[in-house]
Structure formats: structure tokens, C-alpha cells
CSV table of N, CA, C and O in Angstrom, one decimal:
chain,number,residue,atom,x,y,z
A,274,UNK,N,19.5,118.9,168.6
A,274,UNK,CA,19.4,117.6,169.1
A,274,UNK,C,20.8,117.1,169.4
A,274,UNK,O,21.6,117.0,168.4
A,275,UNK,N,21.2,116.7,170.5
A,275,UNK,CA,22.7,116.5,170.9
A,275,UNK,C,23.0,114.7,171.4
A,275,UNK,O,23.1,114.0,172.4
A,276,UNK,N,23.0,114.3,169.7
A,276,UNK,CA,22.8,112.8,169.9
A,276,UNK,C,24.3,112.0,169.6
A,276,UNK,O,24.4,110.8,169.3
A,277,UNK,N,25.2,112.8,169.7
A,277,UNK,CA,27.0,112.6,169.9
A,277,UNK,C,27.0,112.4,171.3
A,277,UNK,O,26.3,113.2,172.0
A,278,UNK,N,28.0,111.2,172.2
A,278,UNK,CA,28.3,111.3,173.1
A,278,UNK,C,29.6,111.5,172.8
A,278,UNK,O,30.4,111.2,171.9
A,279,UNK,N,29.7,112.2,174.6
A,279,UNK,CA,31.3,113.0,174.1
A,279,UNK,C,32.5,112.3,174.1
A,279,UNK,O,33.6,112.8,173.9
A,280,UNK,N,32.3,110.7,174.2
A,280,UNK,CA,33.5,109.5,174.0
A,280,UNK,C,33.3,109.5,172.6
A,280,UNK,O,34.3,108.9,172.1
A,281,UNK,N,32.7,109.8,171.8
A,281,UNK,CA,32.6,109.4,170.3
A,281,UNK,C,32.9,110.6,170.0
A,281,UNK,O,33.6,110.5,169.0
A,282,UNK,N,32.8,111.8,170.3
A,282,UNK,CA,33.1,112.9,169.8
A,282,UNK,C,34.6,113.3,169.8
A,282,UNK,O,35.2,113.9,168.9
A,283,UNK,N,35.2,112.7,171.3
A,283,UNK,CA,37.0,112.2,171.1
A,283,UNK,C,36.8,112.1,170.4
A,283,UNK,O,36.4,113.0,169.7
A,284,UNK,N,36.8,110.6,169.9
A,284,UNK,CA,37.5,110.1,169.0
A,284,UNK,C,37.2,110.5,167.3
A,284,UNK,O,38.0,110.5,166.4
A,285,UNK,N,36.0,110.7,167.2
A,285,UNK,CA,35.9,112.2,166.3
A,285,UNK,C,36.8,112.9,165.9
A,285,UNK,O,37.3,112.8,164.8
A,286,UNK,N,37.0,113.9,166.9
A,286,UNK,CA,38.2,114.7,166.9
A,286,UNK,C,39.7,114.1,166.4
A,286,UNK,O,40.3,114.5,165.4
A,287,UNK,N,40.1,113.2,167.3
A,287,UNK,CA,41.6,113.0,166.8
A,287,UNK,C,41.1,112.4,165.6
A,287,UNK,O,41.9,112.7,164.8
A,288,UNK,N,40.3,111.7,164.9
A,288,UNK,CA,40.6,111.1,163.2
A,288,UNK,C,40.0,112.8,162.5
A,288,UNK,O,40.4,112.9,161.3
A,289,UNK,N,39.6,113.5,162.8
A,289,UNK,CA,39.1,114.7,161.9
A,289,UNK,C,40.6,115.5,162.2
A,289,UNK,O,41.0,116.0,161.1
A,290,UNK,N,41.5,115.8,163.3
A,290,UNK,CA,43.1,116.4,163.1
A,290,UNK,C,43.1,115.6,162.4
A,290,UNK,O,42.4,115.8,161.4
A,291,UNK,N,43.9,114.5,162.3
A,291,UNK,CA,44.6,113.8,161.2
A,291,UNK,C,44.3,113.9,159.8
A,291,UNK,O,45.0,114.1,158.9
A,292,UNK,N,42.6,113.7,160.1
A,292,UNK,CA,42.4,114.2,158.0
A,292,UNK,C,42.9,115.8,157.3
A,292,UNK,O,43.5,116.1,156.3
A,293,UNK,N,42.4,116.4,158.2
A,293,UNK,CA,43.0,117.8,158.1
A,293,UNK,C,44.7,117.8,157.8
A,293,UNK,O,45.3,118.3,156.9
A,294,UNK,N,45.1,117.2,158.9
A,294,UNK,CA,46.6,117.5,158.5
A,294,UNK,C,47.0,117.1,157.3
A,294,UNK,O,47.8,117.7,156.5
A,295,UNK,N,46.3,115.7,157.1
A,295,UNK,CA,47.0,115.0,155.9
A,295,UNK,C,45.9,115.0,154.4
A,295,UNK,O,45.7,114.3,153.5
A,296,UNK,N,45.4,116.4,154.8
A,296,UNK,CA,44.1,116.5,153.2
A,296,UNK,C,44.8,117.2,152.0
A,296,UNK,O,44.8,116.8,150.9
A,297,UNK,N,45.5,118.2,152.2
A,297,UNK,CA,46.7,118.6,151.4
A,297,UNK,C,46.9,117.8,150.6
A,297,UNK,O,46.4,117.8,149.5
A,298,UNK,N,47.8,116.9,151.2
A,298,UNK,CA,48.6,115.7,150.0
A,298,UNK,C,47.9,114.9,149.6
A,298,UNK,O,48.0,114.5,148.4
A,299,UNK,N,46.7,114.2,151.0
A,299,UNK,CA,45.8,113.1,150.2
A,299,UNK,C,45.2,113.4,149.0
A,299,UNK,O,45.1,112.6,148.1
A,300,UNK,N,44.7,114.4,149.1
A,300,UNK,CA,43.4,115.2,148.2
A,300,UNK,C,44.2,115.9,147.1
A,300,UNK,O,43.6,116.3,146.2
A,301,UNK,N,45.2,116.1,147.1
A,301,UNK,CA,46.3,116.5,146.4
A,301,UNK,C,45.8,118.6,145.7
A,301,UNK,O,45.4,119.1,144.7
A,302,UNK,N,46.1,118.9,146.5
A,302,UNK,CA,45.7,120.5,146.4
A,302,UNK,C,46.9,121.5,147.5
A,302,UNK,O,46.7,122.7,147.8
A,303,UNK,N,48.3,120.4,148.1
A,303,UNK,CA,48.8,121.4,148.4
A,303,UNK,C,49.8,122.1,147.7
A,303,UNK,O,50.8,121.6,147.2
A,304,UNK,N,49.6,123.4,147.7
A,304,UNK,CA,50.7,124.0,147.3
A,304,UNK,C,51.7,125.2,147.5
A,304,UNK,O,52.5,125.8,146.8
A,305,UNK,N,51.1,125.2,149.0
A,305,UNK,CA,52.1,125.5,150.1
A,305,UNK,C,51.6,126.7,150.5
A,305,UNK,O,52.1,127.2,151.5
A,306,UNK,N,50.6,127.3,149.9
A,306,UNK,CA,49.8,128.2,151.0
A,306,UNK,C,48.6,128.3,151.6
A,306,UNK,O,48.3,127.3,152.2
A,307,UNK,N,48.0,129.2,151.6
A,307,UNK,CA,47.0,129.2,152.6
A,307,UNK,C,45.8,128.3,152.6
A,307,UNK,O,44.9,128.1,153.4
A,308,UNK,N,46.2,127.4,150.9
A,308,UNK,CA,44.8,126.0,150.9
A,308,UNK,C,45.6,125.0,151.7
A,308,UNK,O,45.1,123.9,152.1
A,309,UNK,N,46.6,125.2,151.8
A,309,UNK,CA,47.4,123.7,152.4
A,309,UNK,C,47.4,124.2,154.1
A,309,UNK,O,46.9,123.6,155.1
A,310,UNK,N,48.2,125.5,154.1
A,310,UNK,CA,48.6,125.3,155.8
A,310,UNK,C,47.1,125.2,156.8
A,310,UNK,O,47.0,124.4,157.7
A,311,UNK,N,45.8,126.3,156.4
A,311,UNK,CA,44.5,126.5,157.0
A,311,UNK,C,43.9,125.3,157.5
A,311,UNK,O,43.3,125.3,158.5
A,312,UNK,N,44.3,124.3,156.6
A,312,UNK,CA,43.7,122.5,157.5
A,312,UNK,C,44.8,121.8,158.2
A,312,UNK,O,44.7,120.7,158.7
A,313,UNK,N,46.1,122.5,158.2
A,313,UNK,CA,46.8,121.4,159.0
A,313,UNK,C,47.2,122.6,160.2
A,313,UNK,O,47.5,122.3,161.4
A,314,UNK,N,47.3,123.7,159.7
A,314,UNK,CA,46.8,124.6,161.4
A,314,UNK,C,45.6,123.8,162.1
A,314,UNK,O,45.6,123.0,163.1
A,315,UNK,N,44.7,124.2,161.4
A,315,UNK,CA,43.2,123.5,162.0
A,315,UNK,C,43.5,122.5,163.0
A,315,UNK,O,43.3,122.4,164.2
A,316,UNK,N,44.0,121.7,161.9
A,316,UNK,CA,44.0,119.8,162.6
A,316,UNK,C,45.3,120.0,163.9
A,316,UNK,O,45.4,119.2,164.9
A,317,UNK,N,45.9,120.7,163.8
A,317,UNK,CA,46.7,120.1,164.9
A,317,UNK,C,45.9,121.0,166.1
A,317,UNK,O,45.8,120.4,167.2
A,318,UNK,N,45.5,121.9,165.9
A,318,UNK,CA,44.5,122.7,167.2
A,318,UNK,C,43.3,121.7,167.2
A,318,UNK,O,42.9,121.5,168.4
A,319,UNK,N,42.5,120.8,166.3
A,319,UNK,CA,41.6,120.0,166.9
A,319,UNK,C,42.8,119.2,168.0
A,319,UNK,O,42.7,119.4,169.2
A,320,UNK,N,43.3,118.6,167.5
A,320,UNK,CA,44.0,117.3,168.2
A,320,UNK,C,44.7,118.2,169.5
A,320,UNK,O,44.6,117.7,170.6
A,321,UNK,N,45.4,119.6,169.4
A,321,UNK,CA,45.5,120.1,170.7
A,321,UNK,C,44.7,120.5,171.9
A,321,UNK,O,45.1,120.5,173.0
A,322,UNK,N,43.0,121.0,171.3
A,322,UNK,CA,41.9,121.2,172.0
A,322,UNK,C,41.6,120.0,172.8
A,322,UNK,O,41.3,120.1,174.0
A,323,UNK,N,41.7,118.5,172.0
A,323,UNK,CA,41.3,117.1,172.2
A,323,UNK,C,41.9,117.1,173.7
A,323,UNK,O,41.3,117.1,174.8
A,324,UNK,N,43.3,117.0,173.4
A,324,UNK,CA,44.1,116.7,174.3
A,324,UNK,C,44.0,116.9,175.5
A,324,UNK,O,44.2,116.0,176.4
A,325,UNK,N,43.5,118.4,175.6
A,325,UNK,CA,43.4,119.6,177.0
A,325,UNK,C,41.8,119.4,177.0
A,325,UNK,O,41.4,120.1,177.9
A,326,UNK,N,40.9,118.8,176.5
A,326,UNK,CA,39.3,118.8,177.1
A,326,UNK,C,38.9,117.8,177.9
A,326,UNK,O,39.0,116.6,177.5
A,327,UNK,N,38.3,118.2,179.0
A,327,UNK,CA,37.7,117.7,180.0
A,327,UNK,C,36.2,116.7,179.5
A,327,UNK,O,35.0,116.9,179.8
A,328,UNK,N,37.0,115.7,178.8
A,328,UNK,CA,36.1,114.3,178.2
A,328,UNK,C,36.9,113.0,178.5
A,328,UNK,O,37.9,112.8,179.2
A,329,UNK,N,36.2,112.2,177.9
A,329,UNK,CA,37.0,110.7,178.2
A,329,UNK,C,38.2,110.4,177.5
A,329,UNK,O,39.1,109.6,177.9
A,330,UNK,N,38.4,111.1,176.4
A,330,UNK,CA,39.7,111.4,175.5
A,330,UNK,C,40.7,112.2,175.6
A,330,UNK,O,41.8,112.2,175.0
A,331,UNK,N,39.9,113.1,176.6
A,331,UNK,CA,41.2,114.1,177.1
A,331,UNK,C,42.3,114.0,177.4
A,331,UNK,O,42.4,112.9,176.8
A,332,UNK,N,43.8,114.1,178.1
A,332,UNK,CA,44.7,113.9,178.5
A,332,UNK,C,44.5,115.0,180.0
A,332,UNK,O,44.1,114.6,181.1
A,333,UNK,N,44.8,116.0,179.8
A,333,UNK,CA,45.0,117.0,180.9
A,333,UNK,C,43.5,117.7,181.5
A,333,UNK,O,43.4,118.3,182.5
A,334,UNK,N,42.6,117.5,180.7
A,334,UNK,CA,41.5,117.8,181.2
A,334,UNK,C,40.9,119.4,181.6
A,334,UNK,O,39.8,119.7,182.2
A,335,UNK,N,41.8,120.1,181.1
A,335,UNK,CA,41.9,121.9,181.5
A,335,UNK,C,40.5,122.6,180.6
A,335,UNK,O,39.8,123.5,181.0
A,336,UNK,N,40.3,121.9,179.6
A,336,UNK,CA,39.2,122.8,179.2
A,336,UNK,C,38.0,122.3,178.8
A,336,UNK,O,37.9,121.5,177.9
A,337,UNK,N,36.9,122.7,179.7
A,337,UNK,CA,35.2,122.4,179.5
A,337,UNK,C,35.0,122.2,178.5
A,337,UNK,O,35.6,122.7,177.6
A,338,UNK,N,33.9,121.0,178.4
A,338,UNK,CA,33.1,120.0,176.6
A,338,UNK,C,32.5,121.4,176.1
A,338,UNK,O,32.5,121.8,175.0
A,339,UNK,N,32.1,122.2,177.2
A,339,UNK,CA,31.2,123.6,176.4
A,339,UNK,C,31.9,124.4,175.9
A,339,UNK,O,31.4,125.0,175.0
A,340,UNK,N,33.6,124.7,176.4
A,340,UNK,CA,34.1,125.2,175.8
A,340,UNK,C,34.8,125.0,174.2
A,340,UNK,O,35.1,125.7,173.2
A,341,UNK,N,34.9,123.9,174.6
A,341,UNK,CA,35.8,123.1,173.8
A,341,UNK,C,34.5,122.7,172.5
A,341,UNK,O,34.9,122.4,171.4
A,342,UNK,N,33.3,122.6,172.8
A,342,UNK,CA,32.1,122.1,171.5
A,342,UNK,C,32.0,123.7,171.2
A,342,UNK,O,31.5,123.8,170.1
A,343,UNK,N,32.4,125.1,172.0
A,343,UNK,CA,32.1,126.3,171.4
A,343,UNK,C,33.5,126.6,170.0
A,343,UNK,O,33.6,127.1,168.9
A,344,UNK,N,34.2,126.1,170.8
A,344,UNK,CA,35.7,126.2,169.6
A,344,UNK,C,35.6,125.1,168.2
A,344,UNK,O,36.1,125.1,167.1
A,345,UNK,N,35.1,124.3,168.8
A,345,UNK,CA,34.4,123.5,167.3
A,345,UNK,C,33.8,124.1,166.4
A,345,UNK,O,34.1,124.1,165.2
A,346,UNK,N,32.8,124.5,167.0
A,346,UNK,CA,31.8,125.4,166.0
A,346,UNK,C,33.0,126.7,165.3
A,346,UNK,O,33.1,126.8,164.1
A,347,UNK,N,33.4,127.5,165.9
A,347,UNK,CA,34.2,128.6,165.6
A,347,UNK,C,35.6,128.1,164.6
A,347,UNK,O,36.0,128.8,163.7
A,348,UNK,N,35.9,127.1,164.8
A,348,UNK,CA,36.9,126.2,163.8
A,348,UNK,C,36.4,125.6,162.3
A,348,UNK,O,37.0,125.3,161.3
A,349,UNK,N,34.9,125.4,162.8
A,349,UNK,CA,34.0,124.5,161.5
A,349,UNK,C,33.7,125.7,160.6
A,349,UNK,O,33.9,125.8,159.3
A,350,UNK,N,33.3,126.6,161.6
A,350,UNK,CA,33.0,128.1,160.3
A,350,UNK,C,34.4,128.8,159.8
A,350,UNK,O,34.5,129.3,158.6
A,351,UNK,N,35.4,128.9,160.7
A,351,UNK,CA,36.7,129.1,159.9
A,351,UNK,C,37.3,128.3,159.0
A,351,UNK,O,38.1,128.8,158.1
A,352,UNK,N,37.1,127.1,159.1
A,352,UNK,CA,37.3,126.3,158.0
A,352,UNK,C,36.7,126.4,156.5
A,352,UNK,O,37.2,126.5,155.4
A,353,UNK,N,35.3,126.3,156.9
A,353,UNK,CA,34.5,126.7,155.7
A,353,UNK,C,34.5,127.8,155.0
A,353,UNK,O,34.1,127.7,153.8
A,354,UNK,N,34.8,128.9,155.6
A,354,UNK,CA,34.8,130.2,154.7
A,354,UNK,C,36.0,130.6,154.3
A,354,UNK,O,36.2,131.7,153.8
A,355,UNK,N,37.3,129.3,154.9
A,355,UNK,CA,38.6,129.8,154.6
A,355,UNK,C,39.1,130.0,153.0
A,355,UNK,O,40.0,130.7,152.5
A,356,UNK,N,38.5,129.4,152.5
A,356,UNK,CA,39.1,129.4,150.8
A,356,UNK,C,38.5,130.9,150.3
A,356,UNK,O,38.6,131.2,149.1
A,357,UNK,N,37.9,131.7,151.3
A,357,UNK,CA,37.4,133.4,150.4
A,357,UNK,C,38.0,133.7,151.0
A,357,UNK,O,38.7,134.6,150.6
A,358,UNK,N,38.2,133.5,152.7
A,358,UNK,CA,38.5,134.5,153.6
A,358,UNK,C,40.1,134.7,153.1
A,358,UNK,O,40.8,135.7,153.0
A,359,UNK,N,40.3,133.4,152.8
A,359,UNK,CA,42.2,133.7,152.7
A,359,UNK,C,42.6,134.2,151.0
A,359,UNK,O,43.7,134.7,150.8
A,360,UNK,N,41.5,133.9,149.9
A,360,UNK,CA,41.7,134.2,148.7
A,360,UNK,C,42.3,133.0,147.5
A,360,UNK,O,43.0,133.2,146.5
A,361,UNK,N,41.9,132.0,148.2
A,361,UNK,CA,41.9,130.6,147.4
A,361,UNK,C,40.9,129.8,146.6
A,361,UNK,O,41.2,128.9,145.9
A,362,UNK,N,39.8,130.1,146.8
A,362,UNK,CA,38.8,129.7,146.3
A,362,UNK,C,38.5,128.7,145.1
A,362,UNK,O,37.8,127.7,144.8
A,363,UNK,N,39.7,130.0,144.4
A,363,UNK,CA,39.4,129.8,142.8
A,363,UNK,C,40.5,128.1,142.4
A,363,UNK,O,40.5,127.4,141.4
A,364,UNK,N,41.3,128.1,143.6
A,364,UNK,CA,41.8,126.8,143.4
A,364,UNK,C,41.4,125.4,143.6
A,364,UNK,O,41.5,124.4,142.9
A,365,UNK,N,40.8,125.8,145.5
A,365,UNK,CA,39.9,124.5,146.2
A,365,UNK,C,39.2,125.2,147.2
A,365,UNK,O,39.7,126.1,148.0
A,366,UNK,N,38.0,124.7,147.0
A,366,UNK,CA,37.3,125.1,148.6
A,366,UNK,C,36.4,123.8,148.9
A,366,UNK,O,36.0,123.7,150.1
A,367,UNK,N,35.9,122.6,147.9
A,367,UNK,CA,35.0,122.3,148.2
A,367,UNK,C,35.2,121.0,150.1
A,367,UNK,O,34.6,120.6,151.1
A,368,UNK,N,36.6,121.0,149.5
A,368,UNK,CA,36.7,120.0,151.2
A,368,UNK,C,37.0,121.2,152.6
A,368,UNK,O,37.1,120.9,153.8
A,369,UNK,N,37.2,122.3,152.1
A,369,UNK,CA,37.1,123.2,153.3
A,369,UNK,C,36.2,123.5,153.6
A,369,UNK,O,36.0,123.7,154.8
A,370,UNK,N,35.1,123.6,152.5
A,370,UNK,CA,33.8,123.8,152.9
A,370,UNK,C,33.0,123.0,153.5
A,370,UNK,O,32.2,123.4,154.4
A,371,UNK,N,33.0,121.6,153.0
A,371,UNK,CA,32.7,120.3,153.4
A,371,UNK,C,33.0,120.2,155.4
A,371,UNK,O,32.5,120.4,156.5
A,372,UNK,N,34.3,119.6,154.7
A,372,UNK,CA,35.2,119.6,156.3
A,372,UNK,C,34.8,120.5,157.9
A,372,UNK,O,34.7,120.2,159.0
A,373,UNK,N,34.9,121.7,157.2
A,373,UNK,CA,34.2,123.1,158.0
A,373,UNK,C,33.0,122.6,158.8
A,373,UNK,O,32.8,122.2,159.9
A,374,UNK,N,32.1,122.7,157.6
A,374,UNK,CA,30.2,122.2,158.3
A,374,UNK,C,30.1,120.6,158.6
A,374,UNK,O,29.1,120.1,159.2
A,375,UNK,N,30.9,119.9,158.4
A,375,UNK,CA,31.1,118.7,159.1
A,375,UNK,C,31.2,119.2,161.0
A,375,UNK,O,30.4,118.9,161.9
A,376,UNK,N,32.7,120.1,161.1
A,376,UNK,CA,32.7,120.0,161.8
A,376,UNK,C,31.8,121.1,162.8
A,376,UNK,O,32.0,121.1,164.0
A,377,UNK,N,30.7,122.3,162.0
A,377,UNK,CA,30.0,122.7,163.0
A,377,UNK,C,28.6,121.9,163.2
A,377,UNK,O,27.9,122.1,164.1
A,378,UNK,N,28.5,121.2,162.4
A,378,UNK,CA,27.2,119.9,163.0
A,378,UNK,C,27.5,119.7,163.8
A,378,UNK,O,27.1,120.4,164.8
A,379,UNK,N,28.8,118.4,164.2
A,379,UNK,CA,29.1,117.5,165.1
A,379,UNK,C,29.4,118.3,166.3
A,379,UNK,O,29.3,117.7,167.4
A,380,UNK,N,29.9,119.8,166.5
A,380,UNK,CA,29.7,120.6,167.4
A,380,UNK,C,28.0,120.8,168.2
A,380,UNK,O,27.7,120.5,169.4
A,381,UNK,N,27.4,121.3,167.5
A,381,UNK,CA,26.3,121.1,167.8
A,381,UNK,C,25.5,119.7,168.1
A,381,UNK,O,24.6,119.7,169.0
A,382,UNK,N,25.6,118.8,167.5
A,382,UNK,CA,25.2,117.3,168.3
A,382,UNK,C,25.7,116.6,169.1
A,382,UNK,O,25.3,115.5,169.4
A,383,UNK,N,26.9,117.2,169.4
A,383,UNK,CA,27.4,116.3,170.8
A,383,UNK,C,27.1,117.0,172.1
A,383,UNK,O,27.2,118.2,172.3
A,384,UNK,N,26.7,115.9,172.9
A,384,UNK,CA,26.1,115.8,174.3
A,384,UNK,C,27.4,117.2,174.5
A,384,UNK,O,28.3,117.6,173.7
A,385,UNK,N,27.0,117.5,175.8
A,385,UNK,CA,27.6,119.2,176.2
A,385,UNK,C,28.6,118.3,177.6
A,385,UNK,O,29.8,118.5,177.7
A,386,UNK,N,28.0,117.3,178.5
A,386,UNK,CA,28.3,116.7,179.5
A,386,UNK,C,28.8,115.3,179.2
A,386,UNK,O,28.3,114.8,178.2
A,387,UNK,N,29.7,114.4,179.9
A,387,UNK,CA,29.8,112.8,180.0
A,387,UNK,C,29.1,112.4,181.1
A,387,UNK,O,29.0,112.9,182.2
A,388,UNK,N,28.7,111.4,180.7
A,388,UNK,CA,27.8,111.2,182.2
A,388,UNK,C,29.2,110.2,183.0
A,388,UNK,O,30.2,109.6,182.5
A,389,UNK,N,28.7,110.3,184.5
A,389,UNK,CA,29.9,109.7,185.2
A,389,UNK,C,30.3,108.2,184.9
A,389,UNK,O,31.5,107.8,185.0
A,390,UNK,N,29.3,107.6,184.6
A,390,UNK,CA,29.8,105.8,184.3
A,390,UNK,C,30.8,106.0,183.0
A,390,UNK,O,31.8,105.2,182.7
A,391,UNK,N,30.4,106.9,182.2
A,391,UNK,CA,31.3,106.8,181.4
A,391,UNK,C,32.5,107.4,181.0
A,391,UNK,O,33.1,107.1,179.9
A,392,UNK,N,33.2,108.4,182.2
A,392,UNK,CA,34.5,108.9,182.2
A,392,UNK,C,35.2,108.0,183.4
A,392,UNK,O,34.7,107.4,184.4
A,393,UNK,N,36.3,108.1,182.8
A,393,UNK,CA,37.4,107.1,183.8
A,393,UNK,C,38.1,107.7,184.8
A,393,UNK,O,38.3,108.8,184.6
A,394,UNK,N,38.4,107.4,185.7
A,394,UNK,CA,38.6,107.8,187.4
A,394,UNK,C,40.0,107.7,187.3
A,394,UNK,O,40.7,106.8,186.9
A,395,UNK,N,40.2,109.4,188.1
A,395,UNK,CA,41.6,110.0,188.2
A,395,UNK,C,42.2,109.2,189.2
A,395,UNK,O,41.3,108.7,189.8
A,396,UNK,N,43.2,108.9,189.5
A,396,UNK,CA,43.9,108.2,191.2
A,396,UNK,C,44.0,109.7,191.8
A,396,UNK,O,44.4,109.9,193.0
């Protein structure tokens, strides 16, 4: 059921980079390897995906909501299984894991298209 429209799913996106970048310190678990860098790689590829996707939040518009909602999901599951995949676990996983399936829901429930009244017109 795809009950996200893709203006809310922006803006989704850039506040879900930002928590990622800054969950390290907020959450206090960095400690400079792979539990710390894995969400602030993450977050800045959401906020770089954001930028380049062809939605109302986009900037440059180069990459399709289908593409761009398939790299969500592939980011939500890398996120989530990063604390075994990288061998951290035993330190922190539960906001990677959290964070992760956050973000392969909201992949899956956002609308795939904008409808035209609601994207804003190129000159």
C-alpha cells in the first residue's frame, strides 16, 4: 500500500540523512569504526540520492522515484544487517537495525509517481 506521497517522502529523506549522520554522537556509540562511519556514509548518499531524484525535493532531477524508492530499500537492508555484516553487533545494532527497516517501509509506501499539480515547473 503506497500511502507516502513523494513530497513527504523528500522531506523524509533529508531529516532521515541528517539523523544518520549525526546518530554516532547523538546516540553516543561512535567510536570511529564501522558502527559510526556505516550511518553517516548512509546519510550522506540518502541526502545525495535526494538531491539527484526526480521528485518535488529534488535539485537536479537525474534519477527516477522508482529508482531512487529501489535504492531505499537496498540502503534500509544494508543498514539493518550492518552491525553483523561489518562485525559490530556485539557493540550496537539496535538503531541500525531500527533505522534500516524504517527505511525499507517508507520505501515501499511511497507513491512510485508525483502527480503533476504537485511538482513545480522548470522555466
Amino acid at each position: 500500500m503506497r500511502i507516502i506521497p513523494t513530497r513527504t517522502h523528500g522531506i523524509i529523506d533529508y531529516i532521515f540523512g541528517v539523523v544518520l549522520i549525526l546518530a554516532p554522537w547523538v546516540l553516543d556509540f561512535a567510536a570511529g569504526g564501522a558502527e559510526t562511519w556505516v550511518p553517516v556514509i548512509i546519510g550522506a548518499v540518502v541526502i545525495l540520492s535526494s538531491m539527484f531524484t526526480d521528485y518535488e525535493m529534488g535539485v537536479s532531477r537525474q534519477i527516477s522515484m522508482d529508482t531512487h524508492l529501489t535504492l531505499d530499500a537496498i540502503i534500509g537492508i544494508v543498514l539493518a544487517i550492518s552491525p553483523w555484516l561489518f562485525g559490530f553487533a556485539a557493540m550496537i545494532w539496535v538503531p541500525h537495525l531500527v533505522l534500516g527497516a524504517a527505511a525499507f517501509l517508507v520505501s515501499l509506501m511511497t507513491e512510485k509517481v508525483s502527480s503533476p499539480e504537485r511538482r513545480p515547473r522548470t522555466a
